[in-house]
Amino acid sequence: MLLIFLLFLAYILGAELENLAVIFSSVFAVIGVGLFAIWSILSNITSGIIMFFSFPYKVGDKIKIHDKDAPIEAIIEDIRAFQLHLRQDNGDLVTYPNNLILQKAVTLVQKDAIEDFGDMH
């Protein structure tokens, strides 16, 4: 009701309809981008909470993420609120978003692989 009142008031005060359409479409675009960003953050936090209670893998396990574009085989170094920290065999640190790890197929390659990783390096 407030938006309709403001639109009506602006029209009465002499604003052209095209200008009002540009302003309102810009406002709604900014609101849409903001809501998408909030959704993304909440999705990662929710996934992190789910992983905390029911993720079948733990820190130190070596996993393989079956992603057709970029498959990853690495050791779980840390599980955080927004992402996993994965350490590859070559020493590279990969951060993987929590919401994606719950959407991809994951295979346990080796349990407690961090002990073997520490011996090699």
PDB file of C-alpha atoms in Angstrom:
ATOM      1  CA  MET A   1       0.000   0.000   0.000  1.00  0.00           C
ATOM      2  CA  LEU A   2       2.880   2.338   0.812  1.00  0.00           C
ATOM      3  CA  LEU A   3       4.480   1.794  -2.596  1.00  0.00           C
ATOM      4  CA  ILE A   4       1.207   2.455  -4.376  1.00  0.00           C
ATOM      5  CA  PHE A   5       0.715   5.612  -2.313  1.00  0.00           C
ATOM      6  CA  LEU A   6       4.247   6.839  -3.130  1.00  0.00           C
ATOM      7  CA  LEU A   7       3.741   6.089  -6.812  1.00  0.00           C
ATOM      8  CA  PHE A   8       0.435   7.950  -6.828  1.00  0.00           C
ATOM      9  CA  LEU A   9       1.919  10.899  -4.893  1.00  0.00           C
ATOM     10  CA  ALA A  10       4.888  11.195  -7.250  1.00  0.00           C
ATOM     11  CA  TYR A  11       2.564  11.138 -10.255  1.00  0.00           C
ATOM     12  CA  ILE A  12       0.423  13.904  -8.741  1.00  0.00           C
ATOM     13  CA  LEU A  13       3.531  16.026  -8.065  1.00  0.00           C
ATOM     14  CA  GLY A  14       4.473  15.844 -11.738  1.00  0.00           C
ATOM     15  CA  ALA A  15       6.900  12.967 -12.085  1.00  0.00           C
ATOM     16  CA  GLU A  16       6.720  11.215 -15.433  1.00  0.00           C
ATOM     17  CA  LEU A  17       5.685   7.576 -15.548  1.00  0.00           C
ATOM     18  CA  GLU A  18       8.874   6.499 -17.398  1.00  0.00           C
ATOM     19  CA  ASN A  19      11.079   7.981 -14.676  1.00  0.00           C
ATOM     20  CA  LEU A  20       9.075   6.276 -11.949  1.00  0.00           C
ATOM     21  CA  ALA A  21       9.316   2.949 -13.786  1.00  0.00           C
ATOM     22  CA  VAL A  22      13.119   3.250 -13.973  1.00  0.00           C
ATOM     23  CA  ILE A  23      13.393   4.105 -10.282  1.00  0.00           C
ATOM     24  CA  PHE A  24      11.143   1.272  -9.137  1.00  0.00           C
ATOM     25  CA  SER A  25      12.779  -1.293 -11.434  1.00  0.00           C
ATOM     26  CA  SER A  26      16.209  -0.242 -10.131  1.00  0.00           C
ATOM     27  CA  VAL A  27      15.059  -0.572  -6.530  1.00  0.00           C
ATOM     28  CA  PHE A  28      13.601  -4.027  -7.170  1.00  0.00           C
ATOM     29  CA  ALA A  29      16.804  -5.130  -8.960  1.00  0.00           C
ATOM     30  CA  VAL A  30      18.916  -4.082  -5.963  1.00  0.00           C
ATOM     31  CA  ILE A  31      16.525  -5.871  -3.589  1.00  0.00           C
ATOM     32  CA  GLY A  32      16.711  -9.011  -5.773  1.00  0.00           C
ATOM     33  CA  VAL A  33      20.521  -9.043  -5.765  1.00  0.00           C
ATOM     34  CA  GLY A  34      20.537  -8.526  -1.995  1.00  0.00           C
ATOM     35  CA  LEU A  35      18.097 -11.383  -1.424  1.00  0.00           C
ATOM     36  CA  PHE A  36      20.193 -13.676  -3.650  1.00  0.00           C
ATOM     37  CA  ALA A  37      23.329 -12.847  -1.636  1.00  0.00           C
ATOM     38  CA  ILE A  38      21.506 -13.531   1.632  1.00  0.00           C
ATOM     39  CA  TRP A  39      20.178 -16.821   0.246  1.00  0.00           C
ATOM     40  CA  SER A  40      23.704 -17.899  -0.733  1.00  0.00           C
ATOM     41  CA  ILE A  41      25.132 -17.096   2.697  1.00  0.00           C
ATOM     42  CA  LEU A  42      22.256 -18.790   4.529  1.00  0.00           C
ATOM     43  CA  SER A  43      22.579 -21.827   2.259  1.00  0.00           C
ATOM     44  CA  ASN A  44      26.251 -22.263   3.167  1.00  0.00           C
ATOM     45  CA  ILE A  45      25.623 -21.746   6.893  1.00  0.00           C
ATOM     46  CA  THR A  46      22.724 -24.216   6.893  1.00  0.00           C
ATOM     47  CA  SER A  47      24.852 -26.741   5.024  1.00  0.00           C
ATOM     48  CA  GLY A  48      27.630 -26.243   7.580  1.00  0.00           C
ATOM     49  CA  ILE A  49      25.222 -26.994  10.437  1.00  0.00           C
ATOM     50  CA  ILE A  50      23.935 -30.106   8.660  1.00  0.00           C
ATOM     51  CA  MET A  51      27.506 -31.249   8.034  1.00  0.00           C
ATOM     52  CA  PHE A  52      28.416 -30.701  11.676  1.00  0.00           C
ATOM     53  CA  PHE A  53      25.734 -33.129  12.832  1.00  0.00           C
ATOM     54  CA  SER A  54      25.482 -35.675  10.017  1.00  0.00           C
ATOM     55  CA  PHE A  55      28.491 -35.429   7.675  1.00  0.00           C
ATOM     56  CA  PRO A  56      29.899 -38.970   7.330  1.00  0.00           C
ATOM     57  CA  TYR A  57      33.490 -37.744   6.968  1.00  0.00           C
ATOM     58  CA  LYS A  58      35.697 -35.979   9.490  1.00  0.00           C
ATOM     59  CA  VAL A  59      38.847 -33.894   9.574  1.00  0.00           C
ATOM     60  CA  GLY A  60      41.757 -36.010   8.391  1.00  0.00           C
ATOM     61  CA  ASP A  61      39.795 -38.205   5.978  1.00  0.00           C
ATOM     62  CA  LYS A  62      40.800 -38.308   2.321  1.00  0.00           C
ATOM     63  CA  ILE A  63      37.800 -37.850   0.042  1.00  0.00           C
ATOM     64  CA  LYS A  64      37.101 -37.627  -3.660  1.00  0.00           C
ATOM     65  CA  ILE A  65      34.447 -35.179  -4.886  1.00  0.00           C
ATOM     66  CA  HIS A  66      32.878 -36.405  -8.115  1.00  0.00           C
ATOM     67  CA  ASP A  67      32.445 -33.158 -10.007  1.00  0.00           C
ATOM     68  CA  LYS A  68      32.456 -33.616 -13.789  1.00  0.00           C
ATOM     69  CA  ASP A  69      34.102 -30.226 -14.392  1.00  0.00           C
ATOM     70  CA  ALA A  70      36.733 -30.313 -11.636  1.00  0.00           C
ATOM     71  CA  PRO A  71      37.033 -33.564  -9.653  1.00  0.00           C
ATOM     72  CA  ILE A  72      38.944 -33.120  -6.401  1.00  0.00           C
ATOM     73  CA  GLU A  73      40.777 -35.697  -4.323  1.00  0.00           C
ATOM     74  CA  ALA A  74      42.070 -34.231  -1.084  1.00  0.00           C
ATOM     75  CA  ILE A  75      42.282 -34.520   2.692  1.00  0.00           C
ATOM     76  CA  ILE A  76      39.746 -32.645   4.803  1.00  0.00           C
ATOM     77  CA  GLU A  77      41.820 -30.148   6.768  1.00  0.00           C
ATOM     78  CA  ASP A  78      39.018 -28.109   8.356  1.00  0.00           C
ATOM     79  CA  ILE A  79      35.222 -27.867   8.308  1.00  0.00           C
ATOM     80  CA  ARG A  80      34.072 -24.264   8.682  1.00  0.00           C
ATOM     81  CA  ALA A  81      30.737 -22.459   8.636  1.00  0.00           C
ATOM     82  CA  PHE A  82      30.916 -21.549   4.945  1.00  0.00           C
ATOM     83  CA  GLN A  83      33.374 -23.986   3.366  1.00  0.00           C
ATOM     84  CA  LEU A  84      35.580 -27.039   3.698  1.00  0.00           C
ATOM     85  CA  HIS A  85      39.351 -26.662   3.592  1.00  0.00           C
ATOM     86  CA  LEU A  86      40.804 -29.485   1.529  1.00  0.00           C
ATOM     87  CA  ARG A  87      44.534 -30.198   1.146  1.00  0.00           C
ATOM     88  CA  GLN A  88      45.544 -31.892  -2.103  1.00  0.00           C
ATOM     89  CA  ASP A  89      48.526 -34.257  -2.434  1.00  0.00           C
ATOM     90  CA  ASN A  90      50.607 -31.521  -4.090  1.00  0.00           C
ATOM     91  CA  GLY A  91      50.061 -29.267  -1.055  1.00  0.00           C
ATOM     92  CA  ASP A  92      47.471 -26.937  -2.614  1.00  0.00           C
ATOM     93  CA  LEU A  93      44.684 -25.718  -0.324  1.00  0.00           C
ATOM     94  CA  VAL A  94      41.210 -25.892  -1.884  1.00  0.00           C
ATOM     95  CA  THR A  95      38.187 -24.242  -0.285  1.00  0.00           C
ATOM     96  CA  TYR A  96      34.922 -25.922  -1.266  1.00  0.00           C
ATOM     97  CA  PRO A  97      31.524 -24.387  -0.425  1.00  0.00           C
ATOM     98  CA  ASN A  98      29.419 -26.364   2.046  1.00  0.00           C
ATOM     99  CA  ASN A  99      26.271 -26.204  -0.052  1.00  0.00           C
ATOM    100  CA  LEU A 100      28.090 -27.792  -3.018  1.00  0.00           C
ATOM    101  CA  ILE A 101      29.620 -30.623  -0.989  1.00  0.00           C
ATOM    102  CA  LEU A 102      26.112 -31.728  -0.005  1.00  0.00           C
ATOM    103  CA  GLN A 103      25.014 -31.705  -3.662  1.00  0.00           C
ATOM    104  CA  LYS A 104      27.912 -33.739  -5.107  1.00  0.00           C
ATOM    105  CA  ALA A 105      28.731 -37.409  -4.783  1.00  0.00           C
ATOM    106  CA  VAL A 106      31.642 -37.916  -2.382  1.00  0.00           C
ATOM    107  CA  THR A 107      33.736 -41.063  -1.899  1.00  0.00           C
ATOM    108  CA  LEU A 108      35.850 -41.864   1.146  1.00  0.00           C
ATOM    109  CA  VAL A 109      39.274 -42.753  -0.238  1.00  0.00           C
ATOM    110  CA  GLN A 110      41.075 -43.269   3.074  1.00  0.00           C
ATOM    111  CA  LYS A 111      40.086 -42.850   6.697  1.00  0.00           C
ATOM    112  CA  ASP A 112      42.518 -40.818   8.873  1.00  0.00           C
ATOM    113  CA  ALA A 113      44.750 -40.030   5.898  1.00  0.00           C
ATOM    114  CA  ILE A 114      46.214 -36.951   7.583  1.00  0.00           C
ATOM    115  CA  GLU A 115      48.627 -39.142   9.556  1.00  0.00           C
ATOM    116  CA  ASP A 116      50.030 -40.623   6.335  1.00  0.00           C
ATOM    117  CA  PHE A 117      50.116 -37.171   4.713  1.00  0.00           C
ATOM    118  CA  GLY A 118      52.212 -35.810   7.579  1.00  0.00           C
ATOM    119  CA  ASP A 119      54.743 -38.644   7.181  1.00  0.00           C
ATOM    120  CA  MET A 120      55.246 -37.923   3.496  1.00  0.00           C
ATOM    121  CA  HIS A 121      55.848 -34.159   3.866  1.00  0.00           C
TER     122      HIS A 121
END
